[in-house]
Amino acid sequence: MSLTDLLPGEVSLNIAMALCAIAFVSGTARGFSGFGAALIFMPLASSVAAPRLVAALLLVIDFVAAAPLVPDAWRKADRKATAVIVLGALIGVPVGTYCLSVLDPVTTRWIISCFVAALLLLLLSGWRYRGKDHTWLSVGIGGLSGFCSGLAQTGGPPIVGYWLGRPIAPIVARANIVLFFGASDSFSMASYATTGLISRESLVLSLIVGPVYAIGVAFGASLFGRASERMFRGICYALIAMAVIAGLPVLDGILR
């Protein structure tokens, strides 16, 4: 049996190879810097395959990759503070998922490109929330992150910007973030399954693309220490910007 025989009907071998290449680059960015995978993957991948398919694919891959981190995060996190922000995700994820399921692919791609561009600007600004902790603000940040995750699996920057600026130990902040996304991904899995976005096609693709993504993460981690973090983060920002531009629907006739 060849690889072509395993592929879903709507996915050609060329598309699968393109998704693997995008996953490797995305995984390398995440392995080194700890961020950027979804912001690179989604604009590019949604330009070669349906946004619904690639969002579900990325969710499955990340869910499996992040699951082993949750038990340790549970022990170290501020679970009360995390629960408040998770409440927002419980509202935001289904709304984002609904938008992904009903919008046409081109409209979804425009929204993804605009969201990722906005999140890139947020990262470039170095923004960190350093004000007081308010319940309504925590729920709002969780809701925004949940919406971005439900729509395009890009909910990281709002949460990272919010929690890394709080006056708490870095180990607790990291545990809070990991625990939040463990819960958010669980909501997304349930929401995607309910709306039919978790399909045979996305699961089959995850078996093909997932190992390539994992290799990219391992490769990126191996580069840590060989180049300055500042330089590599700059490279990641440049890759995200190029992914946004290359993924714009208006360029389909030129690039694809």
Tab-separated table of C-alpha atoms in Angstrom:
chain	number	residue	atom	x	y	z
A	1	MET	CA	0.000	0.000	0.000
A	2	SER	CA	1.419	3.397	-1.010
A	3	LEU	CA	1.144	6.729	0.812
A	4	THR	CA	-1.278	7.912	-1.876
A	5	ASP	CA	-3.667	5.088	-0.944
A	6	LEU	CA	-3.773	6.315	2.667
A	7	LEU	CA	-4.557	9.934	1.860
A	8	PRO	CA	-8.104	11.323	2.166
A	9	GLY	CA	-9.869	11.781	-1.161
A	10	GLU	CA	-9.693	15.584	-1.082
A	11	VAL	CA	-5.955	15.632	-0.335
A	12	SER	CA	-3.419	14.929	-3.079
A	13	LEU	CA	0.133	13.766	-2.493
A	14	ASN	CA	1.407	17.263	-3.332
A	15	ILE	CA	-0.878	18.816	-0.721
A	16	ALA	CA	0.206	16.273	1.895
A	17	MET	CA	3.870	16.998	1.150
A	18	ALA	CA	3.206	20.744	1.386
A	19	LEU	CA	1.470	20.282	4.752
A	20	CYS	CA	4.424	18.208	5.992
A	21	ALA	CA	6.877	20.921	4.931
A	22	ILE	CA	4.797	23.622	6.639
A	23	ALA	CA	4.496	21.449	9.764
A	24	PHE	CA	8.265	20.949	9.913
A	25	VAL	CA	8.955	24.690	9.731
A	26	SER	CA	6.204	25.400	12.282
A	27	GLY	CA	7.463	22.690	14.614
A	28	THR	CA	11.037	23.983	14.374
A	29	ALA	CA	9.869	27.451	15.421
A	30	ARG	CA	7.960	26.048	18.381
A	31	GLY	CA	10.776	23.715	19.434
A	32	PHE	CA	13.272	26.565	19.661
A	33	SER	CA	11.246	29.517	20.859
A	34	GLY	CA	8.182	27.857	22.392
A	35	PHE	CA	5.710	29.748	20.202
A	36	GLY	CA	4.772	30.520	16.628
A	37	ALA	CA	3.662	27.120	15.353
A	38	ALA	CA	-0.004	27.960	14.753
A	39	LEU	CA	0.793	31.482	13.541
A	40	ILE	CA	3.002	30.020	10.795
A	41	PHE	CA	1.019	26.861	10.091
A	42	MET	CA	-2.523	28.199	9.764
A	43	PRO	CA	-2.095	30.947	7.123
A	44	LEU	CA	0.076	28.713	4.911
A	45	ALA	CA	-1.754	25.425	5.426
A	46	SER	CA	-5.185	26.989	4.855
A	47	SER	CA	-3.952	28.238	1.481
A	48	VAL	CA	-3.314	24.674	0.250
A	49	ALA	CA	-6.171	22.826	2.013
A	50	ALA	CA	-9.543	23.695	3.550
A	51	PRO	CA	-9.217	25.811	6.732
A	52	ARG	CA	-11.605	23.459	8.538
A	53	LEU	CA	-9.380	20.494	7.730
A	54	VAL	CA	-6.067	22.085	8.691
A	55	ALA	CA	-7.433	23.617	11.916
A	56	ALA	CA	-8.645	20.172	12.999
A	57	LEU	CA	-5.319	18.666	11.916
A	58	LEU	CA	-3.322	21.146	14.006
A	59	LEU	CA	-5.622	20.652	16.990
A	60	VAL	CA	-5.151	16.870	16.961
A	61	ILE	CA	-1.369	17.174	16.600
A	62	ASP	CA	-1.048	19.753	19.395
A	63	PHE	CA	-3.474	17.929	21.672
A	64	VAL	CA	-1.392	14.762	21.512
A	65	ALA	CA	1.901	16.654	21.872
A	66	ALA	CA	0.782	18.733	24.862
A	67	ALA	CA	-1.070	16.030	26.836
A	68	PRO	CA	2.034	14.731	28.683
A	69	LEU	CA	2.731	18.249	30.026
A	70	VAL	CA	-0.627	18.617	31.798
A	71	PRO	CA	-0.058	16.478	34.956
A	72	ASP	CA	3.045	18.440	35.959
A	73	ALA	CA	1.285	21.727	35.173
A	74	TRP	CA	-1.639	20.680	37.361
A	75	ARG	CA	0.696	20.351	40.350
A	76	LYS	CA	2.482	23.677	39.809
A	77	ALA	CA	-0.272	25.960	38.492
A	78	ASP	CA	-2.445	28.415	40.350
A	79	ARG	CA	-5.535	26.373	39.623
A	80	LYS	CA	-8.002	28.935	41.002
A	81	ALA	CA	-6.683	31.717	38.734
A	82	THR	CA	-6.544	29.310	35.800
A	83	ALA	CA	-10.133	28.202	36.360
A	84	VAL	CA	-11.354	31.790	36.027
A	85	ILE	CA	-9.649	32.324	32.679
A	86	VAL	CA	-10.696	28.845	31.485
A	87	LEU	CA	-14.305	29.972	32.031
A	88	GLY	CA	-13.810	32.518	29.263
A	89	ALA	CA	-12.447	29.833	26.923
A	90	LEU	CA	-15.508	27.711	27.629
A	91	ILE	CA	-17.538	30.502	26.008
A	92	GLY	CA	-15.059	31.570	23.309
A	93	VAL	CA	-14.119	28.177	21.863
A	94	PRO	CA	-17.645	27.187	20.709
A	95	VAL	CA	-18.169	30.633	19.150
A	96	GLY	CA	-14.910	30.379	17.207
A	97	THR	CA	-15.707	26.806	16.184
A	98	TYR	CA	-19.138	27.848	14.944
A	99	CYS	CA	-17.602	30.589	12.796
A	100	LEU	CA	-15.102	28.109	11.353
A	101	SER	CA	-17.871	25.630	10.525
A	102	VAL	CA	-20.243	28.059	8.780
A	103	LEU	CA	-18.005	30.578	7.012
A	104	ASP	CA	-16.848	29.893	3.480
A	105	PRO	CA	-13.144	28.988	3.134
A	106	VAL	CA	-12.036	32.255	1.510
A	107	THR	CA	-13.682	34.385	4.211
A	108	THR	CA	-12.144	32.168	6.879
A	109	ARG	CA	-8.703	32.594	5.304
A	110	TRP	CA	-9.054	36.378	5.350
A	111	ILE	CA	-10.051	36.287	9.012
A	112	ILE	CA	-7.143	33.966	9.856
A	113	SER	CA	-4.672	36.210	8.032
A	114	CYS	CA	-5.983	39.333	9.802
A	115	PHE	CA	-5.966	37.629	13.197
A	116	VAL	CA	-2.441	36.294	12.776
A	117	ALA	CA	-1.213	39.701	11.577
A	118	ALA	CA	-2.770	41.327	14.665
A	119	LEU	CA	-1.256	38.704	16.964
A	120	LEU	CA	2.139	39.209	15.325
A	121	LEU	CA	1.908	42.934	16.068
A	122	LEU	CA	1.046	42.030	19.662
A	123	LEU	CA	4.161	39.858	19.899
A	124	LEU	CA	6.355	42.500	18.285
A	125	SER	CA	5.087	45.150	20.707
A	126	GLY	CA	6.349	43.117	23.653
A	127	TRP	CA	3.059	43.841	25.416
A	128	ARG	CA	2.610	42.439	28.909
A	129	TYR	CA	-0.347	43.197	31.131
A	130	ARG	CA	0.997	44.627	34.389
A	131	GLY	CA	-2.192	45.978	35.893
A	132	LYS	CA	-4.352	44.511	38.634
A	133	ASP	CA	-5.987	41.139	38.291
A	134	HIS	CA	-9.717	41.503	37.624
A	135	THR	CA	-12.128	38.595	37.199
A	136	TRP	CA	-13.898	40.228	34.265
A	137	LEU	CA	-10.554	40.832	32.518
A	138	SER	CA	-9.386	37.244	33.061
A	139	VAL	CA	-12.648	35.909	31.637
A	140	GLY	CA	-12.372	38.305	28.685
A	141	ILE	CA	-8.787	37.275	27.878
A	142	GLY	CA	-9.788	33.624	28.152
A	143	GLY	CA	-12.758	34.247	25.867
A	144	LEU	CA	-10.602	35.993	23.251
A	145	SER	CA	-8.007	33.230	23.347
A	146	GLY	CA	-10.732	30.597	23.181
A	147	PHE	CA	-12.331	32.273	20.175
A	148	CYS	CA	-8.974	32.417	18.350
A	149	SER	CA	-8.355	28.769	19.224
A	150	GLY	CA	-11.802	27.664	18.068
A	151	LEU	CA	-11.479	29.543	14.794
A	152	ALA	CA	-7.841	28.885	13.914
A	153	GLN	CA	-5.912	27.357	16.847
A	154	THR	CA	-4.116	30.696	17.361
A	155	GLY	CA	-5.057	31.487	20.954
A	156	GLY	CA	-1.537	31.690	22.379
A	157	PRO	CA	-0.449	35.370	22.251
A	158	PRO	CA	-3.292	36.895	24.342
A	159	ILE	CA	-2.758	34.358	27.133
A	160	VAL	CA	1.036	34.583	27.056
A	161	GLY	CA	0.978	38.386	27.014
A	162	TYR	CA	-1.440	38.459	29.934
A	163	TRP	CA	0.157	35.898	32.233
A	164	LEU	CA	3.833	36.606	31.666
A	165	GLY	CA	3.240	40.166	32.842
A	166	ARG	CA	1.654	39.103	36.110
A	167	PRO	CA	3.720	39.340	39.337
A	168	ILE	CA	3.992	35.570	39.753
A	169	ALA	CA	6.872	33.114	39.545
A	170	PRO	CA	7.777	32.129	35.944
A	171	ILE	CA	7.311	28.447	36.743
A	172	VAL	CA	3.743	29.146	37.897
A	173	ALA	CA	3.013	31.338	34.862
A	174	ARG	CA	4.231	28.579	32.519
A	175	ALA	CA	2.168	25.960	34.385
A	176	ASN	CA	-0.908	28.198	34.191
A	177	ILE	CA	-0.443	28.571	30.434
A	178	VAL	CA	0.036	24.821	29.874
A	179	LEU	CA	-2.970	23.981	32.041
A	180	PHE	CA	-5.131	26.585	30.318
A	181	PHE	CA	-4.360	25.199	26.878
A	182	GLY	CA	-4.904	21.661	28.101
A	183	ALA	CA	-8.441	22.704	29.029
A	184	SER	CA	-8.907	24.890	25.937
A	185	ASP	CA	-7.768	22.083	23.630
A	186	SER	CA	-10.200	19.714	25.368
A	187	PHE	CA	-13.021	22.175	24.723
A	188	SER	CA	-11.886	22.485	21.106
A	189	MET	CA	-11.772	18.704	20.657
A	190	ALA	CA	-15.326	18.383	21.978
A	191	SER	CA	-16.538	21.380	19.970
A	192	TYR	CA	-14.848	20.217	16.751
A	193	ALA	CA	-16.182	16.678	17.202
A	194	THR	CA	-19.713	17.958	17.787
A	195	THR	CA	-19.651	20.049	14.604
A	196	GLY	CA	-18.053	17.281	12.535
A	197	LEU	CA	-14.713	19.065	12.093
A	198	ILE	CA	-12.821	16.114	13.606
A	199	SER	CA	-13.166	13.822	10.634
A	200	ARG	CA	-11.530	10.708	9.231
A	201	GLU	CA	-9.567	12.991	6.893
A	202	SER	CA	-8.102	15.080	9.714
A	203	LEU	CA	-7.223	11.985	11.753
A	204	VAL	CA	-5.535	10.247	8.815
A	205	LEU	CA	-3.582	13.408	7.999
A	206	SER	CA	-2.503	13.751	11.624
A	207	LEU	CA	-0.846	10.328	11.393
A	208	ILE	CA	1.138	11.537	8.384
A	209	VAL	CA	1.868	15.136	9.326
A	210	GLY	CA	2.161	14.632	13.096
A	211	PRO	CA	5.511	12.788	13.064
A	212	VAL	CA	7.002	15.447	10.762
A	213	TYR	CA	5.803	18.142	13.150
A	214	ALA	CA	7.383	16.252	16.073
A	215	ILE	CA	10.682	15.998	14.189
A	216	GLY	CA	10.547	19.752	13.602
A	217	VAL	CA	9.948	20.387	17.315
A	218	ALA	CA	12.895	18.145	18.237
A	219	PHE	CA	15.090	19.820	15.622
A	220	GLY	CA	14.161	23.275	16.881
A	221	ALA	CA	14.897	22.230	20.462
A	222	SER	CA	18.327	20.973	19.370
A	223	LEU	CA	19.114	24.427	17.963
A	224	PHE	CA	18.516	26.062	21.312
A	225	GLY	CA	21.816	27.452	22.553
A	226	ARG	CA	23.452	27.446	19.111
A	227	ALA	CA	21.958	30.785	18.180
A	228	SER	CA	20.815	33.689	20.311
A	229	GLU	CA	17.177	33.595	21.324
A	230	ARG	CA	16.775	37.159	20.096
A	231	MET	CA	17.988	36.227	16.612
A	232	PHE	CA	15.812	33.137	16.377
A	233	ARG	CA	12.749	34.968	17.644
A	234	GLY	CA	13.402	37.517	14.911
A	235	ILE	CA	13.475	34.680	12.391
A	236	CYS	CA	10.194	33.349	13.791
A	237	TYR	CA	8.565	36.768	13.504
A	238	ALA	CA	9.782	37.015	9.898
A	239	LEU	CA	8.387	33.546	9.123
A	240	ILE	CA	5.017	34.489	10.619
A	241	ALA	CA	4.938	37.686	8.535
A	242	MET	CA	5.808	35.755	5.365
A	243	ALA	CA	3.163	33.142	6.208
A	244	VAL	CA	0.524	35.870	6.540
A	245	ILE	CA	1.489	37.405	3.197
A	246	ALA	CA	1.811	34.100	1.342
A	247	GLY	CA	-1.514	32.891	2.736
A	248	LEU	CA	-3.537	35.894	1.534
A	249	PRO	CA	-6.333	34.760	-0.822
A	250	VAL	CA	-5.666	37.741	-3.087
A	251	LEU	CA	-2.328	36.161	-4.052
A	252	ASP	CA	-3.784	32.787	-5.052
A	253	GLY	CA	-3.451	33.520	-8.756
A	254	ILE	CA	0.194	34.460	-8.344
A	255	LEU	CA	1.605	32.016	-5.804
A	256	ARG	CA	-0.643	29.005	-6.417
